XYZ file of C-alpha atoms in Angstrom:
408
model
C -2.013 18.420 -21.263
C -0.698 16.452 -18.415
C 2.321 14.339 -19.233
C 2.139 10.619 -19.103
C 5.880 10.685 -18.229
C 6.705 9.244 -14.750
C 6.625 11.487 -11.749
C 10.122 12.333 -10.324
C 9.912 9.485 -7.781
C 8.457 6.994 -10.248
C 11.052 8.044 -12.913
C 13.830 7.335 -10.438
C 12.376 3.989 -9.601
C 11.889 3.097 -13.248
C 15.531 4.017 -14.034
C 16.781 1.930 -11.220
C 14.614 -1.125 -12.106
C 16.479 -2.406 -15.047
C 15.167 -5.539 -16.796
C 12.886 -7.398 -14.268
C 10.774 -10.322 -14.934
C 7.181 -10.223 -15.988
C 4.733 -13.016 -15.527
C 1.969 -13.303 -18.193
C -0.829 -15.723 -17.464
C -2.131 -17.276 -20.772
C -3.166 -20.534 -22.276
C -5.889 -21.537 -24.676
C -7.699 -23.301 -21.880
C -8.763 -20.022 -20.501
C -11.159 -19.816 -23.450
C -13.264 -22.406 -21.743
C -14.934 -19.765 -19.518
C -17.857 -19.524 -21.954
C -21.473 -18.879 -20.961
C -22.611 -19.650 -24.447
C -23.755 -17.970 -27.715
C -25.065 -14.435 -27.359
C -23.627 -13.944 -23.855
C -21.551 -10.717 -23.576
C -18.667 -12.454 -21.830
C -17.513 -13.965 -25.174
C -14.162 -15.776 -24.973
C -13.454 -14.249 -28.464
C -12.328 -11.113 -26.650
C -9.620 -12.929 -24.881
C -8.538 -14.756 -28.073
C -8.375 -11.605 -30.051
C -6.427 -9.866 -27.265
C -3.788 -12.506 -26.977
C -3.286 -12.790 -30.763
C -2.785 -8.953 -30.900
C -0.351 -9.225 -28.058
C 1.691 -11.890 -29.847
C 1.441 -10.084 -33.198
C 2.807 -6.942 -31.545
C 5.778 -8.935 -30.191
C 5.035 -8.118 -26.576
C 5.882 -11.617 -25.394
C 9.226 -11.823 -27.149
C 11.368 -10.309 -24.380
C 13.880 -12.406 -22.590
C 12.436 -11.249 -19.251
C 8.810 -12.463 -19.982
C 7.438 -15.727 -18.759
C 4.204 -16.911 -20.328
C 2.581 -19.316 -17.869
C -0.493 -21.467 -18.609
C -2.562 -21.684 -15.280
C -3.808 -24.733 -13.548
C -7.242 -24.629 -11.863
C -7.120 -23.511 -8.213
C -7.896 -26.308 -5.770
C -10.610 -26.065 -3.099
C -8.140 -24.980 -0.478
C -7.172 -21.913 -2.558
C -10.869 -21.153 -3.388
C -11.655 -21.323 0.335
C -9.456 -18.221 0.983
C -12.699 -16.396 -0.211
C -15.494 -18.713 -1.153
C -17.794 -20.842 1.067
C -17.495 -24.636 0.673
C -21.144 -24.941 0.118
C -20.932 -22.493 -2.824
C -18.046 -24.336 -4.349
C -19.982 -27.542 -4.084
C -22.886 -25.823 -5.806
C -20.663 -24.649 -8.653
C -19.382 -28.209 -9.032
C -22.912 -29.539 -9.254
C -23.799 -26.948 -11.914
C -20.628 -27.768 -13.808
C -21.051 -31.546 -13.654
C -24.787 -32.055 -13.725
C -26.292 -28.813 -14.954
C -27.874 -28.198 -11.483
C -29.097 -24.566 -11.219
C -29.042 -22.681 -8.010
C -30.540 -19.215 -8.522
C -30.234 -18.372 -4.837
C -26.477 -18.668 -5.314
C -26.521 -16.924 -8.650
C -26.073 -20.057 -10.767
C -28.493 -20.531 -13.686
C -29.423 -16.892 -13.894
C -29.380 -14.692 -17.108
C -26.130 -13.278 -16.177
C -24.500 -16.450 -15.036
C -26.005 -19.450 -16.894
C -24.536 -22.863 -16.065
C -22.334 -24.688 -18.504
C -20.420 -27.945 -18.541
C -16.926 -27.410 -17.019
C -17.928 -24.139 -15.271
C -16.155 -25.110 -12.095
C -12.790 -25.921 -13.758
C -12.939 -22.899 -16.164
C -13.589 -20.505 -13.317
C -11.118 -22.121 -11.016
C -8.463 -21.887 -13.716
C -8.836 -18.148 -13.855
C -8.296 -18.067 -10.087
C -5.297 -20.399 -10.406
C -3.742 -17.981 -12.914
C -4.174 -14.881 -10.741
C -2.834 -16.796 -7.648
C 0.226 -18.049 -9.439
C 0.814 -14.558 -10.627
C 0.471 -13.249 -7.006
C 2.864 -15.974 -5.833
C 5.383 -14.996 -8.450
C 5.257 -11.329 -7.178
C 5.394 -12.260 -3.527
C 8.381 -14.607 -4.003
C 10.291 -12.096 -6.084
C 10.207 -14.393 -9.181
C 8.546 -11.536 -11.040
C 8.102 -7.892 -10.403
C 4.938 -7.375 -12.620
C 2.313 -9.870 -13.667
C -0.924 -9.903 -15.715
C -3.845 -12.079 -16.173
C -6.305 -10.565 -18.665
C -8.728 -13.437 -18.116
C -8.902 -12.340 -14.516
C -10.646 -9.415 -12.736
C -13.930 -11.224 -11.861
C -14.755 -8.673 -9.334
C -18.528 -9.210 -8.691
C -18.390 -12.799 -7.407
C -19.323 -13.084 -3.693
C -18.108 -15.620 -1.107
C -21.378 -17.430 -1.559
C -22.765 -16.463 -4.908
C -22.041 -15.800 -8.522
C -22.851 -12.259 -9.808
C -22.405 -10.236 -12.913
C -20.781 -12.847 -15.174
C -18.265 -13.739 -12.313
C -18.263 -17.238 -10.762
C -15.215 -17.074 -8.547
C -13.491 -13.909 -7.533
C -9.927 -14.286 -8.555
C -8.963 -10.780 -7.551
C -9.988 -11.273 -3.967
C -8.443 -14.699 -3.768
C -5.149 -13.387 -5.207
C -5.102 -10.595 -2.537
C -5.778 -13.079 0.212
C -3.008 -15.187 -1.363
C -0.564 -12.230 -1.111
C -1.484 -11.575 2.505
C -0.890 -15.290 3.231
C 2.490 -14.987 1.465
C 3.496 -12.352 3.985
C 2.592 -9.121 2.134
C 1.420 -6.727 4.803
C -0.616 -4.130 2.752
C -2.320 -4.432 -0.670
C -3.972 -1.690 -2.696
C -6.649 -2.685 -5.186
C -7.643 -0.271 -7.911
C -10.693 -1.152 -10.108
C -11.190 0.881 -13.298
C -14.185 -1.212 -14.705
C -17.286 0.787 -15.470
C -19.094 -1.333 -12.843
C -18.362 -0.991 -9.140
C -15.884 -3.641 -7.732
C -18.444 -4.673 -5.192
C -17.281 -8.352 -4.578
C -13.785 -7.298 -3.786
C -14.870 -4.424 -1.595
C -17.216 -6.726 0.303
C -14.527 -9.291 1.090
C -12.169 -6.622 2.441
C -14.638 -4.187 3.899
C -13.410 -4.781 7.527
C -9.726 -5.416 6.705
C -7.445 -2.406 7.278
C -4.572 -4.279 5.422
C -6.438 -3.852 2.003
C -7.343 -0.556 0.351
C -9.977 -0.987 -2.379
C -10.389 1.960 -4.761
C -13.172 1.829 -7.454
C -13.727 4.349 -10.216
C -17.118 3.445 -11.914
C -20.386 4.642 -13.214
C -22.687 5.595 -10.396
C -24.702 2.702 -8.919
C -27.691 4.939 -9.270
C -27.646 4.237 -12.918
C -25.819 1.003 -13.431
C -25.331 -2.565 -12.044
C -24.657 -3.510 -9.251
C -26.123 -0.418 -7.608
C -23.434 0.011 -4.973
C -20.142 1.923 -4.587
C -21.408 5.261 -3.243
C -18.956 7.983 -2.164
C -20.028 7.558 1.482
C -19.069 3.864 1.473
C -15.713 4.024 3.083
C -15.054 0.787 4.955
C -16.226 -1.006 8.045
C -15.478 -0.390 11.749
C -11.593 -0.307 12.216
C -11.066 0.011 8.425
C -12.601 3.358 7.729
C -10.965 4.985 4.661
C -9.823 1.693 3.139
C -12.837 1.552 0.780
C -12.841 4.476 -1.733
C -15.494 4.986 -4.301
C -15.647 7.373 -7.174
C -19.309 7.170 -8.517
C -19.320 8.972 -11.884
C -22.362 10.304 -13.914
C -23.319 8.920 -17.182
C -21.512 10.091 -20.271
C -18.280 10.872 -18.420
C -15.739 11.093 -21.190
C -12.122 10.123 -21.076
C -10.778 13.493 -20.260
C -12.955 13.852 -17.182
C -12.464 10.248 -16.295
C -8.748 10.622 -16.245
C -9.206 13.761 -14.089
C -11.218 11.703 -11.541
C -8.514 8.997 -11.509
C -5.890 11.630 -10.974
C -7.803 13.370 -8.177
C -8.209 10.278 -6.049
C -6.024 7.187 -6.857
C -2.454 8.715 -6.474
C -3.179 10.573 -3.249
C -5.006 7.548 -1.508
C -2.341 5.115 -2.641
C 0.470 7.364 -1.284
C -1.345 7.795 1.999
C -1.925 4.034 2.336
C 1.645 2.893 1.629
C 0.932 -0.448 -0.082
C 3.452 -3.192 -0.536
C 1.810 -4.656 -3.631
C -0.574 -2.892 -6.177
C -3.351 -4.984 -7.822
C -5.376 -3.317 -10.563
C -8.354 -4.339 -12.542
C -8.669 -2.896 -16.084
C -12.288 -3.738 -17.145
C -12.616 -1.803 -20.335
C -16.388 -1.450 -20.437
C -16.253 2.183 -19.772
C -15.673 2.808 -23.438
C -18.281 4.559 -25.446
C -18.798 1.605 -27.724
C -19.402 -0.848 -24.909
C -23.078 -2.105 -24.693
C -23.179 -2.442 -21.013
C -22.348 0.990 -19.684
C -23.189 4.621 -20.304
C -19.556 6.063 -19.925
C -17.559 7.301 -22.946
C -13.904 6.599 -22.035
C -11.611 6.137 -24.989
C -8.984 3.522 -25.603
C -6.486 6.340 -25.370
C -7.612 7.280 -21.950
C -7.578 3.836 -20.705
C -4.103 3.220 -22.119
C -2.976 6.307 -20.226
C -4.543 4.914 -17.030
C -2.624 1.653 -17.417
C 0.636 3.657 -17.747
C -0.317 5.656 -14.630
C -0.850 2.405 -12.648
C 2.628 1.189 -13.841
C 4.221 4.446 -12.732
C 2.488 4.228 -9.300
C 3.749 0.752 -8.774
C 7.370 1.805 -9.353
C 6.790 4.771 -7.163
C 5.122 3.056 -4.286
C 5.572 -0.739 -4.284
C 9.046 -1.282 -5.763
C 7.318 -2.186 -8.873
C 5.264 -5.088 -7.418
C 2.132 -4.998 -9.536
C -0.564 -7.508 -10.535
C -2.773 -6.300 -13.347
C -6.149 -8.116 -14.228
C -8.738 -7.829 -16.936
C -12.356 -7.598 -16.201
C -15.344 -6.317 -18.060
C -15.409 -5.188 -21.656
C -17.749 -6.269 -24.318
C -16.817 -4.351 -27.411
C -14.838 -7.534 -28.310
C -12.845 -6.296 -31.286
C -12.544 -2.458 -31.486
C -11.965 -1.923 -27.721
C -11.045 -4.910 -25.592
C -7.910 -6.197 -27.455
C -6.458 -2.631 -27.727
C -6.857 -1.746 -24.109
C -5.673 -5.070 -22.674
C -2.664 -5.275 -25.155
C -1.733 -1.871 -23.865
C -1.945 -3.227 -20.292
C 0.290 -6.209 -21.286
C 2.663 -3.815 -22.860
C 3.094 -1.839 -19.623
C 3.504 -5.021 -17.637
C 6.383 -6.389 -19.898
C 8.041 -2.884 -20.084
C 7.175 -2.521 -23.752
C 4.454 0.206 -23.854
C 2.578 0.635 -27.041
C 2.717 4.073 -28.438
C -0.317 6.224 -29.687
C 0.768 5.937 -33.296
C 1.537 2.201 -33.148
C -0.030 0.586 -36.011
C -2.052 -2.624 -35.545
C -0.686 -5.540 -37.513
C -2.538 -6.241 -40.796
C -2.922 -9.889 -40.238
C -4.755 -9.144 -36.922
C -6.893 -6.546 -38.574
C -7.882 -9.068 -41.246
C -8.746 -11.622 -38.555
C -11.073 -9.045 -36.911
C -12.768 -8.393 -40.227
C -13.264 -12.103 -40.725
C -14.541 -12.729 -37.249
C -16.480 -9.583 -36.424
C -17.485 -8.507 -39.955
C -16.045 -4.919 -39.648
C -12.675 -3.145 -39.803
C -10.509 -2.780 -36.677
C -8.912 0.610 -36.100
C -5.537 1.133 -37.867
C -3.739 2.147 -34.776
C -4.016 2.650 -31.008
C -5.223 6.186 -31.566
C -3.918 9.636 -30.444
C -3.108 10.506 -26.907
C -5.806 12.292 -24.895
C -5.576 15.721 -23.423
C -6.951 16.146 -19.855
C -6.936 18.646 -17.007
C -5.413 17.571 -13.695
C -7.323 18.046 -10.435
C -4.574 20.469 -9.300
C -5.908 22.903 -12.031
C -8.806 23.641 -9.743
C -12.384 22.529 -8.864
C -15.292 23.262 -11.137
C -18.550 23.323 -9.215
C -20.565 23.313 -12.316
C -19.086 20.042 -13.534
C -20.943 16.885 -12.365
C -17.700 14.872 -12.470
C -15.944 17.366 -10.324
C -18.795 17.236 -7.811
C -18.622 13.465 -7.754
C -14.899 13.543 -7.151
C -15.227 16.102 -4.364
C -17.840 13.980 -2.609
C -15.406 11.016 -2.598
C -12.590 13.196 -1.290
C -14.755 14.643 1.497
C -15.959 11.180 2.562
C -12.761 9.204 2.311
C -9.692 11.458 2.527
C -9.966 12.560 6.166
C -9.774 8.866 7.243
C -6.503 8.579 5.469
C -5.077 11.808 6.985
C -5.627 13.739 3.746
C -7.216 17.116 3.179
C -10.056 16.879 0.737
C -9.437 20.290 -0.687
C -5.640 20.446 -0.921
C -4.186 17.041 -1.081
C-alpha cells in the first residue's frame, strides 16, 4: 500500500514550515446559496460540514483565521464574467427574470431571490482567500462553499452561477503570482475553469473526472490539451464508470504529481467536489471517503513540495449530504489547518445525533479505514480500463510538458 506520508521533498518542506496561518472562509450567510426544496445543491451539506468541522475542534488553533466573506463587487466579477451576464443575474435575483439562454431559470439553475448576492459572496470568499495567500497573510486557505467550476463567462451551468475558482485564479495573477496550477477532483469535468484559461500558458488546469461520454457536461477528453501557445496546460483524465477509490487514486498518482512538477506552479488551487462517491446520486463513480481523504492529504503534500505551501482548497459538487460531504470536506479543512483527521477518528456523537434528526438515518461512526492502492510506478495493465484512460492522458498531454508518457 503506498504511504500517505510526504515524499522526501514534501517532508522537508513540511518540517520547515512550522506553524503558519490558515484562512478558513465561513459564515452563515453562505447558506443563502439555495436553489430551493428538492434541488441537489442543498445548503444543508455546508451546514453539516461546518458543524462537524467545529465539533472536531479544527478551527481552534491559534494560527487559524475564520473569515466571513463579503460579496464580490462587479469589478471583481468582471475578472471572468461578462457585464451583460452579471446584469442578467441581478435581474433574476431582484425580479425573478429568467434568461434560459444564459442558463438562468433552467432545471439546473432556477432563479431565486438574492441569487446575485449569494453567488457573489462565494466569489468574495474565494478571492479574499486568494488575496491572503498572495500577500503572505496565510499559507493555506479553504472555502468549502466554493468550487463553482461549471459557470461560464456569460452563462450559469451545472448549479454554478459565478465561477469563483476562475475569478480567484485571475485574482492571484493580478496580485503578481506568475503561475497557478488548478487541480479538479470533482466527478464532473471542470469545464468552466478550463475554458477561461484554455489559451493562458500561466495556468495549468488538471481535471480527474468521469468521462464526458457518460456524464455532464460531456467535455474533458484526454486529447483536450489547451489552446495555441498553451498546449499541455489543460490535462484531462476521463475515467470509466464504476471506477473505485483504489483505481481513482492510481489515476491521480499517475498524472497530477508529474504534471505539477513539470509546470512549476507558484500557487496550487484544488477543487474537492466529492460527488465521485458511490453514494452520490449524480455520478457513476465509486470513490470512498477514505480515498478522497487521501487525495486531500496528497494535495497538501504537493503544495509544500512545489509552492512553498501556498494552497487554496475549494469545495464543489457532492450531493450525499450527510454520509459523504461533511466527512470529505472536514478532512480537507483538517489538512488546510494542519490538523489532519485520522482514519479511526470518531465522529462526535452530538453531530451524529444531528444527522439522524435532519437526514433520518445514522451517520458513520468514524472517517473509515485507509484505502490500499497500487501506484502507477507498479506498472501499466492494458486490460484495465482505468489504466488505458490514464495512458491516453499521458500520451496526449505529457510531451507538451517535456514528460515521457511511459516513464515519467
